[in-house]
XYZ file of C-alpha atoms in Angstrom:
726
model
C -71.379 49.788 -29.619
C -72.463 50.498 -26.135
C -72.833 47.515 -23.672
C -76.280 46.520 -23.020
C -78.404 47.005 -19.899
C -78.575 44.667 -17.094
C -81.327 42.069 -17.724
C -84.115 42.445 -15.173
C -86.780 39.840 -14.628
C -89.228 41.923 -12.456
C -91.630 44.595 -13.527
C -93.303 44.390 -16.693
C -92.081 45.584 -19.724
C -93.965 48.575 -21.043
C -93.081 48.838 -24.502
C -95.436 48.082 -27.105
C -95.517 47.570 -30.852
C -95.205 50.751 -32.913
C -98.220 51.098 -35.053
C -95.785 51.363 -38.324
C -92.583 49.618 -38.503
C -90.319 48.411 -41.314
C -89.332 44.874 -42.023
C -86.269 43.371 -43.573
C -86.312 40.369 -46.325
C -84.491 37.391 -45.350
C -81.557 38.925 -46.886
C -81.994 42.332 -45.266
C -81.764 43.950 -48.980
C -85.641 45.134 -49.516
C -87.597 46.350 -46.419
C -91.288 45.947 -46.944
C -93.692 47.816 -45.561
C -96.045 46.198 -43.015
C -99.683 46.455 -41.673
C -100.648 47.949 -38.384
C -100.403 45.569 -35.492
C -101.921 46.441 -32.393
C -100.505 45.026 -29.053
C -101.900 45.148 -25.631
C -99.884 45.336 -22.536
C -97.046 42.585 -22.641
C -96.399 39.793 -20.641
C -93.832 40.314 -17.513
C -90.290 39.653 -18.326
C -90.316 37.083 -15.983
C -92.407 34.896 -18.161
C -89.941 35.225 -21.083
C -86.982 34.489 -18.874
C -88.845 31.443 -17.331
C -89.528 30.113 -20.514
C -86.035 30.254 -21.627
C -84.425 29.171 -18.473
C -86.683 25.973 -18.175
C -86.417 25.308 -21.904
C -82.369 25.602 -21.825
C -82.476 23.406 -19.002
C -84.483 20.520 -20.499
C -82.540 20.725 -24.189
C -79.363 19.851 -22.271
C -80.483 17.720 -19.542
C -82.079 15.086 -22.200
C -79.019 14.417 -24.043
C -77.106 12.800 -21.605
C -80.128 11.101 -20.149
C -81.157 9.695 -23.505
C -77.763 9.004 -24.585
C -77.145 7.035 -20.779
C -80.122 4.977 -21.931
C -78.904 3.742 -25.231
C -75.040 3.399 -24.254
C -75.300 -0.219 -23.125
C -77.113 -1.285 -26.302
C -74.112 -0.079 -28.939
C -71.097 -1.426 -26.802
C -70.365 1.827 -24.756
C -68.199 3.409 -27.595
C -67.790 6.938 -27.461
C -69.274 7.253 -30.782
C -72.548 6.938 -29.276
C -72.368 10.596 -27.728
C -70.844 11.848 -30.876
C -74.185 10.514 -32.532
C -76.371 11.713 -30.274
C -74.494 15.007 -30.491
C -74.924 15.004 -34.149
C -78.991 14.188 -33.719
C -79.101 17.112 -31.350
C -77.057 19.718 -33.209
C -79.090 18.837 -36.631
C -82.644 19.199 -34.596
C -81.251 22.687 -32.989
C -80.742 24.128 -36.506
C -84.486 22.617 -37.297
C -85.763 24.456 -34.259
C -83.775 27.176 -35.025
C -85.181 27.371 -38.639
C -88.556 26.817 -37.679
C -88.448 29.792 -35.414
C -87.170 32.009 -38.426
C -89.623 30.746 -40.876
C -92.636 31.193 -38.302
C -91.536 34.755 -37.407
C -90.799 35.768 -41.242
C -93.783 34.488 -42.727
C -96.625 34.337 -40.071
C -98.403 37.164 -38.101
C -98.139 36.685 -34.001
C -101.697 35.420 -34.005
C -100.700 32.251 -36.612
C -97.225 32.176 -34.725
C -99.295 31.120 -31.739
C -101.816 28.977 -32.918
C -98.968 27.053 -34.753
C -96.678 26.704 -31.725
C -99.613 25.816 -29.511
C -100.660 23.167 -31.587
C -97.026 21.560 -31.463
C -96.253 22.205 -28.193
C -99.640 19.955 -27.599
C -98.447 17.269 -29.944
C -95.039 16.949 -28.358
C -96.849 16.662 -24.754
C -98.273 13.080 -26.106
C -94.517 11.967 -26.841
C -93.704 11.567 -23.586
C -91.861 9.757 -21.579
C -88.518 9.261 -23.503
C -86.923 6.205 -22.466
C -86.800 3.733 -25.363
C -88.648 0.250 -24.529
C -86.560 -3.259 -24.700
C -87.918 -3.702 -28.056
C -85.575 -1.135 -29.405
C -82.857 -3.169 -28.553
C -80.271 -3.572 -31.510
C -79.895 -7.392 -33.026
C -76.326 -6.319 -34.121
C -76.853 -6.605 -37.882
C -78.180 -2.719 -38.069
C -76.216 0.125 -39.243
C -75.261 1.668 -35.730
C -75.304 5.168 -36.729
C -78.768 5.266 -38.492
C -80.627 3.006 -36.077
C -79.639 5.133 -33.180
C -80.772 8.228 -35.007
C -83.953 6.701 -36.007
C -84.232 5.466 -32.338
C -83.464 9.361 -30.809
C -86.169 10.623 -33.741
C -88.862 8.488 -32.435
C -88.166 8.852 -28.378
C -86.993 12.506 -28.413
C -87.578 14.059 -31.638
C -90.611 15.968 -31.521
C -90.085 17.292 -27.975
C -86.447 17.963 -28.357
C -87.642 20.171 -31.847
C -90.035 21.847 -29.676
C -87.384 23.056 -26.983
C -84.606 23.911 -29.669
C -86.814 26.783 -30.840
C -87.601 28.066 -27.810
C -84.349 30.597 -27.669
C -85.027 32.388 -30.927
C -88.836 32.178 -30.507
C -88.997 33.929 -27.400
C -86.714 36.388 -27.984
C -88.539 37.102 -31.427
C -91.608 37.514 -29.279
C -90.075 39.603 -26.601
C -88.596 42.261 -29.427
C -92.388 42.935 -29.872
C -92.629 44.483 -26.077
C -88.478 45.587 -26.342
C -86.558 45.317 -29.602
C -83.104 46.786 -27.801
C -79.924 44.870 -28.162
C -80.647 43.646 -24.561
C -83.111 41.100 -26.061
C -79.941 39.010 -27.241
C -78.829 38.950 -23.399
C -81.805 36.130 -23.128
C -79.297 34.054 -25.203
C -76.827 34.263 -22.664
C -79.470 33.651 -19.924
C -80.455 30.345 -22.182
C -76.789 29.219 -22.389
C -76.940 29.654 -18.531
C -79.771 27.205 -18.075
C -78.036 24.904 -20.403
C -74.890 25.027 -18.329
C -76.518 24.192 -15.024
C -78.469 21.403 -16.779
C -74.974 19.909 -17.801
C -73.172 20.577 -14.491
C -75.803 19.149 -12.212
C -76.510 16.403 -13.918
C -73.244 14.064 -13.410
C -73.452 15.468 -9.400
C -77.042 15.841 -8.679
C -79.229 13.705 -10.928
C -77.035 10.577 -12.145
C -76.184 9.642 -8.451
C -79.456 10.006 -7.078
C -81.859 8.794 -9.470
C -81.989 5.795 -12.001
C -81.869 6.415 -15.679
C -86.053 5.220 -15.374
C -86.090 8.203 -12.823
C -84.527 10.746 -14.672
C -86.380 9.974 -18.092
C -89.679 10.287 -15.809
C -88.486 13.573 -13.913
C -87.589 15.277 -17.433
C -91.324 14.059 -18.928
C -92.831 15.996 -15.762
C -90.972 19.010 -16.398
C -91.408 19.267 -20.243
C -95.286 19.093 -19.022
C -94.356 22.332 -17.189
C -92.536 23.860 -19.613
C -95.339 23.272 -22.102
C -97.802 24.869 -19.804
C -95.229 27.840 -19.254
C -94.454 28.703 -22.662
C -98.206 27.844 -23.951
C -99.301 30.820 -21.342
C -96.408 32.917 -23.066
C -97.591 32.053 -26.639
C -101.380 32.696 -25.430
C -100.501 36.457 -25.244
C -99.745 36.589 -29.109
C -103.456 35.564 -29.699
C -104.666 39.116 -28.703
C -102.681 41.100 -31.341
C -104.317 42.146 -34.437
C -102.609 42.773 -37.542
C -104.330 44.239 -41.075
C -102.399 44.085 -44.210
C -100.263 41.044 -45.519
C -96.722 41.208 -44.081
C -93.594 38.789 -44.206
C -92.806 39.728 -40.864
C -95.584 41.286 -39.322
C -93.973 41.038 -35.769
C -90.539 43.281 -36.717
C -90.452 46.605 -34.866
C -87.546 49.004 -35.183
C -84.312 48.326 -33.434
C -82.295 50.362 -31.272
C -79.384 49.050 -33.833
C -79.474 50.281 -37.049
C -80.969 48.065 -39.660
C -78.664 47.522 -42.516
C -78.457 44.833 -45.137
C -76.925 41.471 -44.207
C -74.538 40.557 -46.422
C -73.002 36.902 -47.547
C -69.909 37.260 -46.076
C -71.433 38.140 -42.515
C -73.589 34.886 -43.271
C -70.543 33.152 -43.814
C -68.887 34.120 -40.904
C -71.981 33.216 -38.853
C -71.947 29.597 -40.116
C -67.907 28.734 -40.104
C -67.318 29.971 -37.100
C -69.593 27.833 -34.947
C -68.804 25.087 -37.285
C -65.235 25.190 -36.155
C -66.103 25.578 -32.434
C -68.767 22.558 -32.762
C -65.661 20.626 -34.722
C -63.591 21.167 -31.637
C -66.264 20.070 -29.177
C -66.448 16.857 -30.948
C -63.102 15.925 -31.436
C -61.718 16.963 -28.159
C -64.837 14.965 -26.641
C -63.945 11.825 -28.393
C -60.517 11.964 -27.754
C -60.957 12.391 -23.804
C -63.335 9.439 -23.845
C -61.270 7.360 -25.919
C -58.243 7.818 -23.667
C -60.018 7.502 -20.469
C -63.687 6.406 -20.319
C -67.057 6.747 -21.814
C -68.557 8.445 -18.936
C -71.097 11.671 -18.498
C -68.991 13.681 -16.744
C -66.414 13.627 -19.609
C -69.089 14.314 -22.174
C -70.635 17.154 -19.890
C -67.348 18.985 -19.078
C -66.544 20.015 -22.850
C -70.033 20.920 -23.548
C -70.068 23.007 -20.447
C -67.167 25.021 -21.579
C -68.768 25.159 -24.903
C -71.883 26.424 -23.618
C -70.141 28.730 -21.015
C -68.167 30.579 -23.882
C -71.685 31.295 -25.526
C -72.525 33.138 -22.011
C -69.467 34.966 -21.607
C -69.411 36.240 -25.581
C -73.473 37.310 -25.394
C -73.855 38.534 -22.044
C -71.975 41.868 -22.735
C -69.293 42.923 -25.167
C -66.782 43.872 -22.297
C -65.944 40.174 -21.530
C -64.608 39.436 -24.874
C -61.096 40.312 -24.887
C -59.818 38.173 -27.927
C -55.807 38.822 -27.242
C -55.561 37.675 -23.837
C -58.104 34.453 -24.942
C -55.470 34.056 -27.613
C -52.520 34.271 -25.560
C -53.883 31.367 -23.295
C -55.153 29.405 -25.843
C -51.495 29.314 -28.013
C -49.680 28.433 -24.135
C -52.490 25.529 -23.845
C -51.817 24.449 -27.345
C -47.597 24.279 -26.900
C -48.332 22.124 -23.622
C -50.309 19.781 -25.435
C -47.325 19.212 -28.081
C -45.007 18.919 -25.198
C -46.893 16.754 -23.277
C -44.200 13.927 -23.686
C -41.885 15.595 -21.447
C -43.933 15.613 -18.211
C -43.833 12.834 -15.694
C -45.994 9.907 -16.343
C -47.912 10.541 -13.147
C -49.560 13.784 -14.061
C -49.376 13.315 -17.984
C -53.289 12.306 -17.843
C -54.477 15.352 -15.789
C -52.317 17.719 -17.581
C -53.201 16.905 -20.986
C -56.919 16.670 -20.341
C -56.211 20.028 -18.965
C -54.850 21.825 -21.437
C -57.343 20.196 -24.115
C -59.929 21.923 -22.152
C -58.413 25.215 -21.585
C -57.470 24.992 -25.524
C -61.293 24.252 -26.152
C -62.721 27.101 -24.243
C -60.252 29.289 -25.672
C -60.973 28.517 -29.219
C -64.926 28.750 -28.383
C -64.356 31.726 -26.861
C -62.709 33.235 -29.851
C -65.225 31.739 -32.283
C -68.307 32.692 -30.528
C -66.897 36.206 -29.492
C -66.095 37.203 -33.053
C -69.880 35.714 -33.821
C -71.453 37.896 -31.273
C -69.320 40.967 -32.404
C -70.970 40.913 -35.633
C -74.534 39.962 -34.638
C -77.157 42.204 -36.365
C -79.950 44.337 -35.333
C -82.963 42.257 -33.845
C -84.916 42.631 -37.196
C -82.491 39.686 -38.475
C -82.532 37.818 -35.031
C -84.081 34.607 -36.153
C -81.726 34.428 -39.379
C -79.062 34.888 -37.180
C -79.707 32.115 -34.854
C -80.538 30.146 -37.607
C -77.466 30.375 -39.084
C -75.223 29.751 -36.118
C -77.192 26.623 -35.643
C -76.432 25.562 -38.874
C -72.734 25.980 -38.087
C -73.083 23.751 -35.075
C -75.048 21.075 -37.136
C -72.507 21.331 -39.928
C -69.501 20.454 -37.408
C -71.649 17.688 -36.109
C -71.937 16.290 -39.779
C -68.269 17.090 -40.240
C -67.285 14.886 -37.326
C -69.555 12.212 -37.183
C -70.480 11.273 -40.431
C -67.723 12.888 -43.283
C -64.504 12.121 -41.157
C -65.670 8.383 -40.625
C -66.284 8.208 -43.996
C -63.495 9.687 -45.689
C -60.590 8.735 -43.147
C -59.340 5.265 -41.482
C -57.851 6.887 -38.685
C -58.645 10.082 -36.136
C -56.513 12.310 -38.319
C -59.262 15.022 -37.654
C -58.042 15.754 -33.952
C -54.375 17.125 -35.094
C -55.741 18.562 -38.274
C -58.379 20.935 -36.340
C -55.845 21.458 -33.609
C -53.581 22.746 -36.039
C -56.255 24.816 -37.749
C -57.033 26.552 -34.352
C -53.548 27.258 -33.608
C -52.621 28.955 -36.567
C -56.190 31.012 -36.606
C -55.340 32.030 -32.875
C -51.860 32.779 -33.836
C -53.168 35.285 -36.566
C -55.957 36.554 -34.224
C -53.372 37.263 -31.546
C -50.756 39.537 -33.906
C -54.213 41.267 -35.423
C -55.568 42.376 -32.455
C -53.857 45.801 -31.336
C -54.966 45.912 -27.620
C -55.379 43.528 -24.587
C -58.606 45.198 -23.639
C -60.957 45.546 -26.698
C -61.391 43.696 -30.157
C -59.979 46.205 -32.326
C -58.207 44.572 -35.330
C -55.146 45.107 -37.826
C -55.745 42.646 -40.337
C -53.243 43.911 -42.490
C -50.444 43.020 -39.804
C -52.318 39.357 -39.591
C -52.001 39.173 -43.632
C -48.162 39.611 -43.571
C -48.012 36.877 -40.837
C -49.870 34.544 -43.249
C -47.032 32.069 -44.016
C -46.090 32.079 -40.494
C -49.512 30.764 -39.439
C -49.397 28.247 -42.181
C -45.901 27.013 -40.989
C -47.487 26.865 -37.406
C -50.509 24.701 -38.504
C -48.256 22.284 -40.850
C -45.314 21.584 -38.523
C -47.345 19.690 -36.012
C -49.137 17.494 -38.905
C -45.955 16.673 -40.460
C -44.061 15.945 -37.493
C -46.375 13.052 -36.195
C -46.551 11.686 -39.579
C -42.737 10.807 -39.438
C -42.664 9.747 -35.779
C -44.458 6.619 -36.086
C -42.409 3.713 -34.652
C -44.055 0.945 -36.408
C -45.057 0.264 -39.654
C -48.980 0.354 -40.353
C -50.131 -2.545 -42.339
C -53.892 -1.569 -42.243
C -56.096 0.738 -40.786
C -59.958 0.902 -40.742
C -62.597 3.111 -39.043
C -66.270 2.784 -38.506
C -68.718 3.761 -35.480
C -66.868 2.048 -32.905
C -63.778 3.295 -33.605
C -59.893 3.227 -35.459
C -58.505 -0.143 -35.910
C -54.795 -0.568 -36.699
C -52.588 -3.323 -37.683
C -49.240 -2.488 -36.978
C -45.442 -4.524 -37.372
C -43.465 -4.556 -34.708
C -40.277 -6.336 -34.701
C -41.054 -9.604 -33.062
C -44.837 -9.832 -34.999
C -47.785 -7.876 -35.710
C -50.389 -6.277 -33.731
C -53.837 -5.113 -33.309
C -54.457 -1.515 -31.757
C -57.818 -0.123 -31.145
C -57.575 3.379 -30.518
C -54.404 3.654 -28.013
C -55.206 -0.098 -26.497
C -53.386 -3.072 -27.733
C -55.944 -5.841 -28.565
C -53.164 -8.701 -29.130
C -50.259 -9.570 -31.232
C -49.291 -12.381 -33.486
C -45.140 -13.528 -33.501
C -43.367 -14.236 -36.624
C -42.902 -17.669 -37.388
C -42.226 -20.053 -35.912
C -44.067 -18.827 -32.407
C -47.103 -17.832 -34.417
C -49.314 -20.074 -32.443
C -47.986 -18.881 -28.944
C -50.667 -16.592 -26.968
C -49.103 -13.013 -26.543
C -50.026 -9.944 -24.660
C -52.507 -9.994 -21.805
C -53.226 -13.704 -22.856
C -49.659 -15.309 -22.190
C -49.154 -18.857 -20.312
C -48.217 -16.706 -17.320
C -51.393 -14.492 -17.076
C -54.641 -15.293 -15.471
C -56.836 -16.301 -18.090
C -53.637 -18.545 -19.227
C -53.359 -20.342 -15.530
C -57.266 -20.679 -15.594
C -57.431 -22.450 -19.143
C -54.600 -24.748 -18.354
C -56.120 -25.626 -14.910
C -59.355 -26.375 -16.568
C -57.858 -28.349 -19.600
C -56.136 -30.782 -17.177
C -59.294 -31.845 -15.568
C -61.714 -31.789 -18.557
C -61.190 -33.536 -21.759
C -63.468 -30.668 -23.426
C -64.661 -26.870 -22.358
C -67.217 -25.042 -23.456
C -65.789 -21.375 -23.678
C -67.467 -17.951 -24.352
C -65.319 -15.233 -25.143
C -66.850 -11.593 -25.053
C -64.138 -9.183 -27.247
C -62.284 -11.270 -30.141
C -59.496 -9.122 -30.315
C -57.348 -10.536 -33.036
C -58.460 -14.008 -31.530
C -55.381 -14.783 -29.515
C -57.174 -16.853 -26.769
C -58.274 -19.317 -29.389
C -54.352 -20.683 -29.295
C -55.688 -22.489 -26.358
C -58.204 -24.154 -28.218
C -58.232 -28.252 -28.419
C -59.891 -30.513 -30.988
C -62.926 -31.346 -28.475
C -63.022 -27.696 -27.388
C -65.666 -25.310 -28.434
C -65.576 -21.437 -28.628
C -68.331 -18.933 -28.964
C -66.705 -15.856 -29.708
C -68.625 -12.429 -29.286
C -67.982 -9.227 -30.927
C -69.775 -6.156 -31.653
C -67.538 -4.670 -34.160
C -67.373 -6.500 -37.787
C -64.497 -4.720 -38.833
C -62.381 -6.841 -35.810
C -63.860 -9.800 -36.898
C -62.743 -9.010 -40.770
C -58.954 -8.063 -39.474
C -58.696 -11.110 -37.520
C -59.143 -13.000 -40.339
C -57.254 -10.979 -42.872
C -54.350 -10.258 -41.187
C -54.056 -12.662 -38.110
C -54.121 -16.819 -38.306
C -55.055 -17.451 -35.091
C -58.643 -18.646 -35.525
C -57.314 -20.486 -39.036
C -54.865 -22.324 -37.173
C -57.215 -22.905 -33.945
C -58.321 -27.048 -34.042
C -61.433 -26.136 -32.180
C -65.045 -25.414 -33.330
C -65.472 -21.626 -33.634
C -69.056 -20.357 -33.497
C -68.821 -16.088 -34.232
C -71.662 -13.903 -32.597
C -72.029 -10.226 -33.828
C -73.450 -7.686 -31.246
C -72.840 -6.486 -28.050
C -71.825 -9.011 -25.542
C -74.544 -8.881 -23.077
C -77.304 -8.780 -25.885
C -75.959 -11.945 -27.346
C -75.883 -13.689 -24.085
C -79.371 -12.623 -23.149
C -80.360 -14.480 -26.469
C -77.926 -17.743 -25.860
C -80.630 -19.141 -23.513
C -79.613 -22.722 -24.218
C -76.123 -22.260 -23.814
C -73.920 -23.032 -20.591
C -70.437 -22.578 -20.477
C -67.464 -24.016 -18.545
C -65.621 -20.881 -19.130
C -66.749 -17.186 -19.946
C -64.234 -14.575 -20.695
C -64.865 -11.181 -20.815
C -62.384 -8.884 -22.651
C -64.614 -6.181 -23.971
C -62.472 -3.173 -24.019
C -62.812 0.077 -26.348
C -59.604 2.120 -26.036
C -59.133 2.157 -21.971
C -62.840 2.203 -21.419
C -64.627 -0.580 -20.416
C -68.337 -0.504 -21.149
C -70.301 -0.013 -17.662
C -73.297 -1.955 -18.577
C -70.795 -5.172 -18.829
C -70.207 -4.651 -15.073
C -73.665 -4.285 -12.991
C -75.427 -6.330 -10.693
C -77.906 -7.210 -13.754
C -75.170 -8.450 -16.200
C -73.034 -10.598 -13.261
C -76.452 -12.533 -12.830
C -76.881 -12.836 -16.328
C -73.114 -14.244 -16.658
C -73.881 -16.389 -13.612
C -76.845 -18.087 -15.319
C -74.791 -18.569 -18.662
C -71.937 -20.586 -16.593
C -72.138 -24.563 -16.318
C -72.464 -25.834 -12.810
C -68.734 -25.784 -12.399
C -68.227 -22.742 -14.533
C -65.724 -20.071 -14.167
C -66.103 -16.213 -15.282
C -62.716 -14.701 -15.793
C -62.704 -10.602 -16.402
C -60.048 -8.757 -18.061
C -59.516 -5.340 -15.676
C -56.319 -4.179 -17.211
C -56.568 -0.336 -17.313
C -54.744 2.731 -17.405
C -57.197 4.949 -15.523
C -60.009 2.475 -14.062
C -59.688 0.743 -10.643
C -62.322 -1.915 -11.684
C -60.982 -4.684 -9.655
C -62.598 -3.511 -6.361
C -65.760 -2.930 -8.324
C -65.478 -6.414 -9.806
C -64.969 -7.967 -6.232
C -68.454 -6.472 -5.231
C -70.210 -7.660 -7.939
C -68.949 -11.515 -7.374
C -69.903 -10.926 -3.621
C -73.323 -9.596 -4.545
C -73.803 -12.406 -6.791
C -72.700 -15.263 -4.328
C -69.298 -15.907 -6.179
C -66.060 -16.017 -4.810
C -63.318 -13.674 -6.420
C -59.776 -13.514 -6.827
C -57.697 -10.893 -8.537
C -54.504 -12.110 -10.622
C -51.520 -9.829 -11.665
C -49.672 -11.247 -14.488
C -46.100 -9.937 -15.152
C -44.932 -9.481 -19.314
C -42.035 -10.314 -20.673
C -41.293 -8.340 -23.941
C -39.018 -10.620 -25.287
C -42.255 -13.045 -26.120
C -44.746 -10.361 -26.543
C -46.487 -10.498 -23.305
C -47.513 -7.678 -21.217
C -48.566 -6.971 -17.569
C -52.237 -7.781 -17.126
C -54.698 -7.878 -14.115
C -57.759 -10.760 -14.328
C -60.250 -11.213 -11.985
C -61.169 -14.768 -11.550
C -64.782 -15.729 -10.464
C -66.746 -18.914 -9.309
C -68.723 -20.626 -6.823
C -67.653 -20.781 -3.187
C -64.735 -23.024 -2.992
C -64.200 -24.148 -6.324
C -61.078 -26.068 -7.150
C -60.016 -23.306 -9.754
C -58.866 -21.397 -6.750
C -56.409 -24.336 -5.746
C -54.562 -24.259 -8.862
C -50.766 -24.371 -8.692
C -50.460 -21.514 -11.061
C -53.205 -19.413 -9.081
C -51.292 -19.438 -5.738
C -50.563 -15.679 -6.058
C -54.074 -14.769 -6.428
C -55.379 -12.305 -4.072
C -58.958 -12.181 -2.481
C -60.619 -9.301 -1.645
C -60.212 -7.411 1.892
C -63.324 -6.666 3.962
C -62.598 -3.204 3.438
C -63.108 -3.362 -0.403
C -66.262 -5.372 0.015
C -67.475 -2.878 1.954
C -66.479 0.413 0.485
C -66.230 -0.718 -3.705
C -69.132 0.528 -5.578
C -71.707 -1.345 -6.697
C -73.090 -0.898 -10.149
C -76.646 -1.582 -11.502
C -78.358 -1.079 -14.864
C -80.047 1.812 -13.568
C -77.304 3.368 -11.128
C -73.616 3.194 -12.239
C -71.014 6.271 -12.285
C -67.488 5.662 -13.533
C -66.286 8.760 -11.799
C -66.307 6.318 -8.646
C -63.375 3.971 -10.214
C -61.381 6.934 -11.960
C -57.885 6.483 -11.189
C -56.435 9.976 -11.816
C -52.986 9.536 -10.294
C -50.747 6.625 -11.148
């Protein structure tokens, strides 16, 4: 197969539809004769390219915009992005299937009428930003509520946009049925890639979330006009006689029946690439931060693989790609041998290289096996079905069947085995020429390569797992250590309870020598009763400080945390204070507690190593200040492996008119306490800052107050506090 000609976007194409052509049925087995189709001079290729580029840009620009709109309402968990990806992948499949059905069963005139109608209705759905009325109460199923919200606000516009790629290519094939029609798919992915890369660096830092939504809506209306102009050209075509595919033309590529094996490959390989995209994104977000840049980077590599593979066959060279992918996989397995200061960057980089290599191999094989343009829309429908299947596996099936994140090591091992086979099956370094007999002889070696890391991981655990539970908010694990049992969320310790007789002593970040420990001790010495609110329950360690006259309002977004804290830990059962639990996002719950004023408000809402950004904005700080009593104190836990949050909190406190101090506590492994960083905020001159235990607390420097970021609900960028080097 020769390389297609370069894509030109200047002269108008002169090709017209032949007066007599053959059309294949859906499975390609029985070609049907079609009626005569007369076409005037076609639209310039410039219009097809413009529609493709703008549509692709809007398809992938809307994903981070709408995800950032709703992220605060669901606790900032990485599952928000996974669920959004599931929604967009399924709807993308729906758009591709719509394009296939429209081309297969409708004449060009009816294609234009139907699609123009859909464009007009979709234009009525903007703007896309959800109103405050959609804020969840905390009792809904997060996954299905989020899907419903997305369907209501972006469902129809995204459905129309998702059909653009195959539909525009199908319409172009009326004028030019050569293989270069497929190059519009590479152009489409280039537009998508630009949308993703421009968002964190161009749109997010400059525009508020509302402005982003408004700009997207205006561009969508422009897209409706441009695609409407292209679709209107189909109204001038006349067809005579019934036809299942009246717009099919003879292709430069000989038409041949599509086998079930081919269709299976078109679904399976994109599904594997989609799964790898989602599991790698989840892993990176859980260990670093739920930040649009870390959503965009893996998805950009995923899209770049489409561009490379569909632009020209000469770019796809499986053997060197497989070699680099295997090298990255080997480095991932050996990350523990690297210095701690570079482990984060090295691991993230290796995962990105591995993801890009896996996507290149999957999409390269799919592109190598693409059919003639007669089957173009079927091909894209099945390819998008694979992407949707991958999203369903990661976002729905895995959480239902697994109580941990075992899908990551399993699919990494599967990619390792397939890459191993592909490397040895490929005969040369420059072209995809395979010796499948050689690969068959190495199948047992590939199986060994696949199962070894999984078996090793199963037996290297240092601590016994007592219980594990997974839901929308992640994986919670209860583990036994020599001095007690602990609660772990992802890679973050959420508290520990020591064995008897020390079960009522505070541990981990909450020990007597921690910042929050000193604050509670000082306040209890002055007041006989305290009203305390805690955002982020953990296993309930802070309730060890409770006295009979104290009252705790415990706010937790994850129902599994409450269940595990009750079942496996006794902190709350042993606490003599009055306890009231509230289920929901900390900020949304505090907004509803309008009659409450707290002496102490503790913010400890971590999800793995990522703190939800919406809890550290000017608006949230004003809310916390409103919920404090006259002499109330706000304490924020900022211990984090990868985010430098203390300067941000200093700046937020100064903006809210509060004095702030940072206190770093030293851990003691013998009693189960760990190093911790706490921020203490109160009115200017508050007596808490004179407490003897807080003498080592440090105030903000003038430079910190001048240069630290100041986040708002509309402008917050976690890249500004990302600490890569430790």
